Amino acid sequence: MDILDKVRSFREEENKLKWEGTFAEYLDVVKKRKEVAQTAHSRVYNMIKSSGLIERDGKRLYQFFGEEIFGLEDAIERLVEEYFHPAAKRLDVRKRILLLMGPVSGGKSTIVTLLKRGLESYSRTDEGAVYAIKGCPMHEDPLHLIPQHLRHDFYETYGIRIEGSLSPLNTMRLEKEYGGEIENVLVERIFFSEDKRVGIGTFTPSDPKSQDIADLTGSIDFSTIAEFGSESDPRAYRFDGELNKANRGMMEFQEMLKLDEKFLWHLLSLTQEGNFKAGRFALISADELIVAHTNETEYRTFISNKKNEALHSRIIVMPIPYNLKVSQEERIYEKMIKESDMAHVHIAPHALRVAAIFSVLTRLEDSKKQGLDVVKKMRLYDGENVEGFNQVDVEELKKEFPNEGMHGIDPRYVINRISSAIIRKEVPSINALDVLRALKDGLDQHASISQEDREKYMNYIAIARREFDEIAKKEVQKAFVYSYEESAITLMNNYLDNVEAYCNKNRLRDPLTGEEMNPDEKLMRSIEEQIGISENAKKAFREEILIRISAYARKGKRFDYRSHDRLREAIQKKLFADLKDVVKITTSSQTPDESQLKKINEVVARLIDEYGYNSTSANELLRYVGSLLNR
């Protein structure tokens, strides 16, 4: 199917969704599907929920944000559970402006964009269908046609509460066009669209001297005053402000706190009472979710101004910090690269990881916990096991600095520096060292970084480099191990046989001679020493391994060397230690002999086929590791 066929198919599907009928026919729709009469807040919450929810480790992960927002699970959960959910239940938080506060490039705008795009799609589903009085520029809720004195009876019959009054324009249309007969008023299904200004509005501050309040609330159409005879005739008014057009959906205020005060005053009654003043009319009802975003500095300035107290009490602030998980930060960079013109460039494995390590380190606070440095804290936050600490400590660490993640290096800076590295190198491949070099060079050009922070950041680049050195050595050593998995399994089985005999005070039988022999203490210690197990701690460690094996057996699971993180690390390090001299000689030889050359070619092939390198980055990695091992 070519693009024009797809356009035609989409148009046909859109036409099938269209609906038009009288108010009486609309009531039949409401009777069958109460959700068509839900509030704007309820619609947003149900839209988020409809994409799916995953419960993991006591956390709720909303899939609506899953492929776009990374590492902000706590902030998203708080946003949904503390704002959207109670607002959907008509609790008082729906009468508050939602203010997303966080550092630049932290995901605030992305969250708002997701909500807007999501509403556009959701309004095309049966669950998210929206109906409005036909011909109304504000897409007014048809239920506003029900007179106030009959709304209690309507609730008793339909179980739906009606809030808001019929707008001045539709009040006049009801009398003049329909003779007061609400059952004949035409109703149509509408589809939210930011481009067409249906149900989604966006307001951006500009010069306070030239920006007109009409941008928000609409304005008088002077060309029609002669026709209708008065400025107070609603037909002589353009209901085309952003607040008018965002009715039934959501309204985004970009950099809200930069707005002139006269624009903010309109939000007081809109949030608390659900209406606003426009022209020479009675208050106009509006049902819309108001979302704004700003940075921490502007927010602090705003709340320090006593004149803003009334509005401040009508704001719910949701902090949106930077992501603090290295693995999720990598995903942010991958997404940004995919969306750019750099997608064709080969980025060597771990190049984005070292950038992520640097970024996350700049955002972390130094913990007061004894024995926990910033690198260990970074690993804990990313779900890794750190000796002496567990995931309970993570929750305590988060409480230690509630505002952690509100400062540091932003993802855009990193992508800018990666772009610089690609352009400077002029080859279709960059590695971790290229990225670190570019990050380091860019610190001097970053205007907002103080000298003190610059020195700290240089130290973090050095830490990221050390982390990469370890990763690189392991990667090459793994590639040198022929049938790495088989070697690891063989070594582990040998170790476990000896551990079992040791713990049960048994003797082993030599598979070749059949001769009985004591457990091989030298072998067991050579593995355990790789991860710092002391002579005094060896018995407890071995017993822990046996307990883990029996637990797996009870559950019908197969235990292998990856089933115990510390055992896996010990096995890997033991294999690597045995290979170190081979790797060192092969990678550092200036004129390798035939057997060395063959080995290098095999390793390069394995790095390409199994680890994601290309020819250039694989050879660069080998040369770098050779230089590391020769130091």
XYZ file of C-alpha atoms in Angstrom:
631
model
C 0.000 0.000 0.000
C 1.544 3.317 -1.068
C 1.274 6.539 0.898
C -1.757 7.882 -1.019
C -3.656 4.637 -0.419
C -2.884 4.958 3.288
C -4.132 8.571 3.282
C -7.357 7.475 1.571
C -7.770 4.583 4.010
C -7.283 6.925 6.983
C -9.837 9.361 5.530
C -12.385 6.559 5.122
C -11.831 5.392 8.712
C -12.251 8.981 9.919
C -15.542 9.323 8.032
C -16.831 6.094 9.598
C -16.241 7.543 13.070
C -18.261 10.710 12.385
C -21.665 10.970 14.055
C -24.392 13.588 13.998
C -27.839 13.572 15.561
C -30.268 15.465 17.741
C -29.822 15.963 21.473
C -32.562 13.362 22.007
C -30.510 10.831 19.995
C -27.377 11.820 21.900
C -29.112 10.957 25.184
C -29.560 7.411 23.853
C -25.784 7.275 23.297
C -25.197 8.549 26.862
C -27.571 5.938 28.270
C -25.573 3.135 26.622
C -22.088 4.602 27.202
C -21.790 6.871 30.226
C -18.091 7.457 29.501
C -18.930 9.876 26.648
C -20.033 12.367 29.326
C -16.832 12.173 31.412
C -14.892 15.258 32.465
C -11.627 16.352 30.836
C -9.583 15.106 33.814
C -11.348 11.759 33.801
C -10.719 11.395 30.075
C -6.976 11.998 30.513
C -6.742 9.494 33.384
C -8.681 6.804 31.513
C -6.538 7.423 28.425
C -3.359 6.788 30.459
C -4.884 3.713 32.103
C -6.075 2.254 28.788
C -2.476 1.841 27.569
C -1.773 -0.677 30.336
C -0.252 -0.833 33.794
C 2.597 -3.036 35.017
C 3.188 -3.687 38.727
C 6.875 -4.314 39.441
C 8.672 -4.284 42.815
C 5.791 -2.381 44.376
C 5.969 0.284 41.643
C 3.334 1.101 39.045
C 4.682 1.518 35.539
C 2.305 3.260 33.141
C 2.934 2.017 29.605
C 1.423 5.190 28.133
C 4.752 6.900 28.890
C 6.888 3.761 28.462
C 8.558 4.284 25.085
C 9.140 8.015 25.399
C 9.957 8.810 29.036
C 12.878 6.927 30.577
C 13.953 6.649 34.208
C 11.174 8.839 35.625
C 8.930 6.037 36.913
C 8.622 7.584 40.392
C 7.736 11.034 39.030
C 5.208 9.570 36.563
C 3.594 7.379 39.233
C 3.252 10.397 41.504
C 1.816 12.491 38.654
C -0.854 9.904 37.828
C -1.689 8.784 41.376
C -1.600 12.185 43.091
C -3.097 14.346 40.351
C -4.841 12.592 37.462
C -6.486 9.814 39.494
C -8.084 11.998 42.220
C -8.928 14.675 39.623
C -10.760 12.022 37.590
C -12.830 11.257 40.724
C -13.870 14.948 40.899
C -11.790 15.561 44.010
C -10.531 19.068 44.671
C -7.180 18.635 42.901
C -8.973 19.010 39.556
C -9.473 22.644 40.535
C -5.718 23.159 40.473
C -3.276 24.015 37.717
C -0.820 21.183 37.145
C 2.671 22.707 37.107
C 5.516 20.471 35.953
C 8.724 21.856 37.445
C 12.160 20.627 36.538
C 15.477 21.326 34.825
C 15.866 21.946 31.095
C 15.588 18.895 28.821
C 14.270 16.823 31.722
C 11.115 15.577 30.000
C 8.455 18.167 30.959
C 7.570 19.135 27.392
C 7.702 15.491 26.301
C 5.132 14.545 28.970
C 2.798 17.345 27.832
C 3.260 16.432 24.162
C 2.470 12.785 24.948
C -0.738 13.845 26.708
C -1.767 15.995 23.735
C -0.989 13.354 21.102
C -2.604 10.735 23.316
C -5.836 12.741 23.596
C -5.952 13.162 19.822
C -5.767 9.389 19.359
C -8.010 8.578 22.319
C -10.830 10.810 21.010
C -10.935 8.487 17.971
C -11.697 5.434 20.115
C -15.077 4.315 21.484
C -13.890 4.775 25.083
C -12.601 8.308 24.457
C -15.374 9.560 22.142
C -16.309 13.228 22.652
C -19.569 14.865 21.548
C -20.335 18.587 21.298
C -23.099 20.966 20.289
C -22.776 21.307 16.515
C -21.495 24.676 15.322
C -20.212 25.721 18.747
C -16.732 27.288 18.539
C -16.056 26.048 22.100
C -17.194 22.446 21.381
C -19.571 22.759 24.325
C -20.833 19.745 26.271
C -24.389 18.993 25.037
C -25.488 18.179 28.611
C -25.241 21.916 29.398
C -28.575 22.137 27.562
C -30.271 20.433 30.539
C -31.807 23.250 32.681
C -30.397 23.682 36.194
C -33.677 22.683 37.918
C -33.737 19.317 36.088
C -30.118 18.314 36.682
C -30.848 16.450 39.920
C -33.512 14.391 38.113
C -31.005 13.759 35.297
C -28.460 12.482 37.840
C -31.074 10.178 39.391
C -31.896 8.734 35.939
C -28.483 8.626 34.239
C -26.040 8.666 37.157
C -24.145 11.570 35.570
C -23.390 14.890 37.241
C -23.646 17.986 35.044
C -21.377 20.928 35.817
C -21.272 24.252 34.031
C -23.777 26.558 32.347
C -24.748 26.893 28.707
C -22.535 29.489 27.010
C -24.003 32.867 25.945
C -23.744 31.947 22.252
C -25.542 28.602 22.620
C -28.155 30.148 24.925
C -29.014 32.554 22.084
C -28.850 29.812 19.426
C -31.188 27.614 21.470
C -33.824 30.360 21.433
C -33.345 31.710 17.910
C -32.496 28.535 15.947
C -34.326 25.830 17.906
C -37.182 27.751 19.550
C -36.049 26.602 22.987
C -36.513 22.897 22.101
C -33.355 21.299 23.456
C -34.282 17.862 22.096
C -33.800 19.173 18.536
C -30.391 20.790 19.069
C -27.868 19.158 16.761
C -24.973 17.282 18.346
C -21.847 15.943 16.591
C -18.868 13.813 17.479
C -15.630 15.814 17.580
C -12.006 14.713 17.342
C -9.334 16.491 19.325
C -6.636 18.123 17.223
C -4.052 20.671 18.228
C -3.544 21.677 14.591
C -7.273 22.294 14.061
C -7.624 23.858 17.527
C -10.194 21.384 18.753
C -9.977 20.467 22.443
C -6.257 21.223 22.723
C -4.820 24.691 23.253
C -1.288 25.989 23.634
C -0.296 29.391 24.964
C 3.214 30.789 24.761
C 4.259 34.052 26.430
C 5.638 36.817 24.243
C 6.269 40.525 24.746
C 3.865 41.592 27.584
C 3.393 44.987 25.935
C 2.105 43.552 22.659
C 0.433 40.302 23.756
C -3.340 40.659 23.902
C -5.671 38.990 26.422
C -7.812 38.114 23.382
C -5.243 35.390 22.650
C -6.684 33.632 25.694
C -10.366 34.579 25.826
C -11.348 35.645 22.300
C -12.324 39.116 21.090
C -15.082 41.289 19.640
C -15.612 40.971 15.894
C -16.014 44.653 15.021
C -17.083 43.853 11.448
C -20.332 42.306 12.773
C -21.352 44.932 15.354
C -23.342 46.868 12.744
C -25.177 43.653 11.808
C -26.003 42.557 15.367
C -26.218 46.044 16.932
C -24.281 45.488 20.168
C -20.924 44.409 21.550
C -22.791 42.297 24.104
C -24.426 40.160 21.399
C -22.528 36.831 21.509
C -22.767 36.544 17.723
C -20.500 39.609 17.513
C -17.812 37.875 19.542
C -15.061 35.546 18.340
C -14.820 32.635 20.797
C -11.416 31.746 19.387
C -9.050 32.267 22.323
C -6.945 29.358 23.547
C -9.158 28.871 26.609
C -12.203 28.659 24.333
C -10.642 26.173 21.948
C -9.129 23.974 24.692
C -12.566 23.374 26.244
C -13.293 19.636 26.835
C -9.599 18.758 26.557
C -6.360 20.288 27.783
C -4.620 23.621 27.763
C -0.829 23.907 27.821
C 0.838 27.022 29.215
C 4.438 27.061 28.075
C 6.697 28.878 30.555
C 3.566 29.975 32.447
C 5.413 31.932 35.114
C 6.859 34.270 32.477
C 3.326 35.445 31.673
C 2.114 38.921 32.530
C -0.107 39.020 35.650
C -3.259 39.975 33.712
C -3.121 36.606 31.902
C -2.736 34.685 35.147
C -5.771 36.356 36.776
C -8.101 34.537 34.366
C -6.815 31.252 35.677
C -8.055 31.966 39.215
C -11.753 31.535 38.432
C -11.122 28.975 35.683
C -9.368 26.607 38.077
C -11.582 27.129 41.130
C -15.003 27.695 39.574
C -14.574 26.192 36.123
C -15.368 29.417 34.280
C -13.745 32.595 32.977
C -14.804 36.099 31.940
C -14.809 37.176 28.306
C -16.307 40.283 26.732
C -19.573 41.685 28.063
C -21.053 38.298 28.934
C -21.793 36.227 31.949
C -19.050 33.862 33.077
C -18.284 31.210 30.467
C -17.984 27.609 31.665
C -14.985 25.581 30.566
C -13.924 22.027 31.391
C -10.243 21.666 30.673
C -7.069 20.314 32.191
C -4.535 23.127 32.593
C -0.909 22.018 32.398
C 2.021 24.386 32.725
C 5.764 23.869 32.953
C 8.647 25.903 34.266
C 12.097 25.596 35.799
C 12.967 25.701 39.495
C 14.534 29.191 39.452
C 11.428 30.824 37.952
C 9.175 28.925 40.345
C 11.144 30.117 43.398
C 10.919 33.712 42.114
C 7.180 33.301 41.546
C 6.338 32.026 45.041
C 8.521 34.668 46.702
C 6.228 37.371 45.243
C 3.371 37.907 47.729
C 1.083 39.165 44.942
C 1.003 35.627 43.530
C -0.307 33.946 46.710
C -3.871 33.454 45.372
C -2.631 31.713 42.244
C 0.040 29.793 44.108
C -2.653 28.146 46.259
C -4.329 26.951 43.047
C -1.217 25.208 41.707
C -0.119 21.629 42.258
C 3.616 21.363 41.645
C 4.959 18.078 40.288
C 8.776 17.907 40.268
C 10.141 16.305 37.085
C 13.829 15.694 37.845
C 16.517 14.319 35.555
C 16.711 10.561 35.210
C 19.174 8.984 37.680
C 19.541 5.522 36.114
C 22.472 4.931 33.754
C 20.666 2.256 31.711
C 17.661 4.565 31.175
C 19.909 7.500 30.288
C 21.384 5.361 27.507
C 17.866 4.839 26.161
C 17.310 8.615 26.112
C 20.414 9.087 23.950
C 19.454 6.188 21.664
C 16.028 7.759 21.144
C 17.480 11.208 20.429
C 19.988 9.753 17.948
C 17.267 7.765 16.147
C 15.263 10.974 15.728
C 18.282 12.820 14.276
C 20.239 12.618 11.035
C 22.984 10.727 12.908
C 21.168 7.390 12.843
C 23.489 6.052 10.092
C 26.627 6.605 12.219
C 27.986 3.520 13.978
C 28.248 4.239 17.684
C 30.423 1.603 19.328
C 28.982 -0.358 22.265
C 29.382 1.420 25.629
C 29.997 4.835 23.993
C 26.565 6.006 25.119
C 26.961 4.204 28.432
C 30.045 6.212 29.429
C 28.204 9.415 28.496
C 25.279 8.242 30.650
C 27.627 7.477 33.574
C 29.052 10.999 33.361
C 25.589 12.628 33.131
C 24.104 10.689 36.045
C 27.138 11.370 38.262
C 26.671 15.139 37.749
C 23.078 14.822 39.029
C 23.742 12.782 42.178
C 24.262 14.161 45.668
C 27.015 12.770 47.925
C 25.368 10.461 50.447
C 26.113 10.657 54.160
C 25.885 6.852 54.406
C 29.175 5.335 55.469
C 30.963 3.322 52.796
C 28.744 4.578 49.978
C 30.545 6.716 47.408
C 28.840 8.322 44.424
C 29.773 5.447 42.035
C 28.233 2.825 44.334
C 25.166 5.026 44.680
C 24.920 5.274 40.879
C 25.042 1.469 40.611
C 22.430 0.992 43.320
C 20.063 3.417 41.572
C 20.479 1.410 38.371
C 19.400 -1.811 40.093
C 22.883 -3.325 40.383
C 23.999 -5.273 43.444
C 26.490 -3.436 45.644
C 28.100 -5.330 48.513
C 26.785 -4.182 51.881
C 23.719 -2.449 50.431
C 20.357 -3.466 48.986
C 17.263 -1.954 47.365
C 15.867 -0.952 50.801
C 18.846 1.416 51.023
C 17.787 2.947 47.678
C 14.489 4.128 49.167
C 16.364 5.646 52.118
C 18.814 7.367 49.775
C 15.956 8.939 47.824
C 14.526 10.376 51.052
C 17.956 11.749 51.990
C 17.832 14.270 49.113
C 14.188 14.777 47.960
C 15.306 17.270 45.269
C 18.044 15.043 43.855
C 18.157 15.166 40.067
C 17.038 18.786 39.726
C 20.557 19.866 38.719
C 23.363 18.514 36.552
C 24.169 17.942 32.886
C 21.158 17.706 30.561
C 20.734 15.120 27.763
C 20.769 17.770 25.020
C 24.301 18.818 26.000
C 25.480 15.203 25.675
C 23.863 14.745 22.258
C 25.358 18.048 21.106
C 28.817 16.832 22.151
C 28.304 13.446 20.451
C 27.327 15.346 17.288
C 30.511 17.373 17.634
C 32.578 14.171 17.973
C 31.045 12.722 14.803
C 31.662 15.872 12.776
C 35.210 16.329 14.059
C 36.232 12.723 13.459
C 34.696 12.679 9.952
C 34.247 8.894 9.992
C 31.000 6.938 10.218
C 31.983 5.453 13.604
C 32.721 6.835 17.082
C 33.738 5.083 20.284
C 33.564 5.761 24.027
C 36.864 7.664 24.093
C 35.669 10.006 21.322
C 32.542 10.749 23.367
C 34.456 11.369 26.598
C 36.899 13.658 24.785
C 34.014 15.644 23.289
C 32.298 15.952 26.694
C 35.516 17.186 28.262
C 36.179 19.757 25.517
C 32.625 21.066 25.775
C 32.801 21.914 29.476
C 34.810 25.071 28.749
C 32.145 26.226 26.289
C 29.208 25.579 28.662
C 28.367 29.082 29.853
C 26.206 28.077 32.835
C 28.807 25.810 34.499
C 30.707 27.427 37.382
C 34.440 26.847 37.894
C 33.701 24.695 40.946
C 31.258 22.510 39.008
C 33.668 22.308 36.071
C 36.326 20.769 38.317
C 33.794 18.295 39.733
C 32.644 17.380 36.233
C 36.212 16.800 35.065
C 36.550 14.308 37.921
C 33.333 12.576 36.791
C 34.739 12.261 33.260
C 37.801 10.574 34.796
C 35.507 8.186 36.711
C 33.558 7.407 33.527
C 36.885 6.699 31.797
C 37.888 4.255 34.562
C 34.509 2.524 34.283
C 35.023 2.177 30.542
C 38.538 0.782 31.049
C 37.068 -2.072 33.103
C 34.256 -2.656 30.601
C 36.712 -2.657 27.676
C 39.075 -5.138 29.321
C 36.218 -7.492 30.161
C 34.774 -7.212 26.663
C 38.056 -8.126 24.985
C 38.877 -10.868 27.468
C 35.410 -12.369 26.959
C 35.906 -12.266 23.207
C 39.235 -14.106 23.636
C 37.559 -16.967 25.494
C 36.582 -19.590 22.952
C 33.113 -20.929 23.816
C 32.933 -18.580 26.812
C 29.629 -20.010 28.057
C 30.913 -23.597 27.982
C 34.114 -22.590 29.798
C 32.130 -20.753 32.472
C 29.725 -23.678 32.959
C 32.573 -26.203 33.195
C 34.409 -24.075 35.763
C 31.221 -23.508 37.769
C 30.295 -27.229 37.837
C 33.788 -28.047 39.004
C 33.535 -25.398 41.734
C 30.058 -26.561 42.840
C 31.168 -30.211 43.055
C 33.960 -29.146 45.399
C 31.737 -26.801 47.420
C 29.124 -29.545 47.929
C 31.790 -32.008 49.082
C 33.301 -29.365 51.405
C 29.963 -28.429 53.029
C 28.838 -32.055 53.404
C 32.304 -33.144 54.601
C 32.514 -35.664 51.751
C 35.341 -36.719 49.455
C 35.347 -36.451 45.644
C 36.142 -39.240 43.207
C 38.654 -38.610 40.394
C 36.718 -39.166 37.122
C 39.783 -40.779 35.446
C 41.415 -42.911 38.158
C 38.406 -43.421 40.441
C 40.636 -42.440 43.349
C 39.015 -40.591 46.296
C 40.369 -37.124 47.028
C 39.679 -34.117 49.256
C 37.813 -31.036 47.895
C 40.185 -28.833 45.879
C 40.664 -25.928 48.285
C 43.099 -24.213 45.915
C 40.536 -24.149 43.091
C 37.732 -22.870 45.354
C 39.896 -20.119 46.836
C 41.214 -19.061 43.410
C 37.595 -18.324 42.392
C 36.409 -16.817 45.692
C 39.382 -14.474 45.978
C 38.326 -12.832 42.682
C 35.461 -11.146 44.543
C 37.245 -10.559 47.866
C 35.845 -13.476 49.887
C 38.164 -13.751 52.893
C 39.372 -16.989 54.498
C 36.975 -16.387 57.412
C 34.002 -15.730 55.097
C 34.525 -18.659 52.699
C 32.385 -21.148 54.687
C 29.374 -18.776 54.830
C 29.691 -18.005 51.096
C 29.802 -21.693 50.139
C 26.793 -22.490 52.317
C 24.904 -19.565 50.752
C 25.562 -21.061 47.290
C 24.176 -24.456 48.369
C 21.068 -22.820 49.871
C 20.484 -20.977 46.588
C 20.842 -24.248 44.607
C 18.308 -26.042 46.834
C 15.878 -23.073 46.568
C 16.098 -23.275 42.764
C 15.583 -27.055 42.870
C 12.423 -26.694 45.005
C 10.945 -24.292 42.442
C 11.882 -26.603 39.563
C 14.375 -24.072 38.183
C 17.810 -24.868 36.808
C 20.743 -23.224 38.632
C 23.562 -21.910 36.422
C 26.459 -19.533 36.946
C 24.224 -16.514 36.229
C 21.778 -17.491 38.997
C 24.020 -15.925 41.639
C 25.432 -12.500 40.798
C 28.565 -12.732 42.917
C 29.349 -16.271 41.765
C 28.940 -15.145 38.152
C 31.336 -12.254 38.743
C 33.862 -14.606 40.397
C 33.700 -17.140 37.531
C 34.144 -14.401 34.932
C 37.087 -12.826 36.744
C 38.779 -16.202 37.194
C 38.465 -16.975 33.472
C 39.755 -13.517 32.583
C 42.671 -13.732 35.010
C 43.786 -17.014 33.421
C 43.637 -15.387 29.972
C 45.201 -12.028 30.810
C 48.708 -12.841 29.584
C 47.414 -14.232 26.279
C 45.324 -11.114 25.686
C 48.186 -8.815 26.651
C 50.682 -10.419 24.274
C 48.251 -10.694 21.366
C 46.781 -7.183 21.517
C 50.019 -5.311 22.156
C 52.275 -7.002 19.619
C 53.466 -4.523 16.981
C 54.276 -7.318 14.530
C 52.024 -10.242 15.425
C 53.031 -13.667 14.145
C 50.679 -15.858 12.119
C 49.018 -17.515 15.124
C 48.576 -14.159 16.884
C 47.133 -12.609 13.727
C 44.690 -15.494 13.409
C 43.645 -15.026 17.034
C 43.183 -11.263 16.557
C 41.023 -11.852 13.470
C 38.906 -14.361 15.395
C 38.438 -11.877 18.249
C 37.562 -9.035 15.855
C 35.014 -11.304 14.153
C 33.512 -12.216 17.523
C 33.343 -8.557 18.606
C 31.512 -7.744 15.377
C 29.162 -10.762 15.319
C 28.340 -11.064 19.009
C 29.017 -7.711 20.666
C 27.815 -5.122 18.142
C 31.107 -3.544 17.002
C 32.054 -2.806 13.426
C 35.527 -3.428 11.971
C 36.840 0.049 12.871
C 35.567 0.149 16.456
C 36.614 -3.475 17.151
C 40.217 -2.802 16.093
C 40.249 0.487 18.073
C 39.052 -1.410 21.149
C 41.781 -4.054 20.787
C 44.509 -1.414 20.456
C 43.175 0.480 23.482
C 42.977 -2.622 25.691
C 46.481 -3.623 24.603
C 47.780 -0.245 25.801
C 45.866 -0.618 29.105
C 47.304 -4.052 29.824
C 50.847 -2.836 29.096
C 50.687 -0.022 31.635
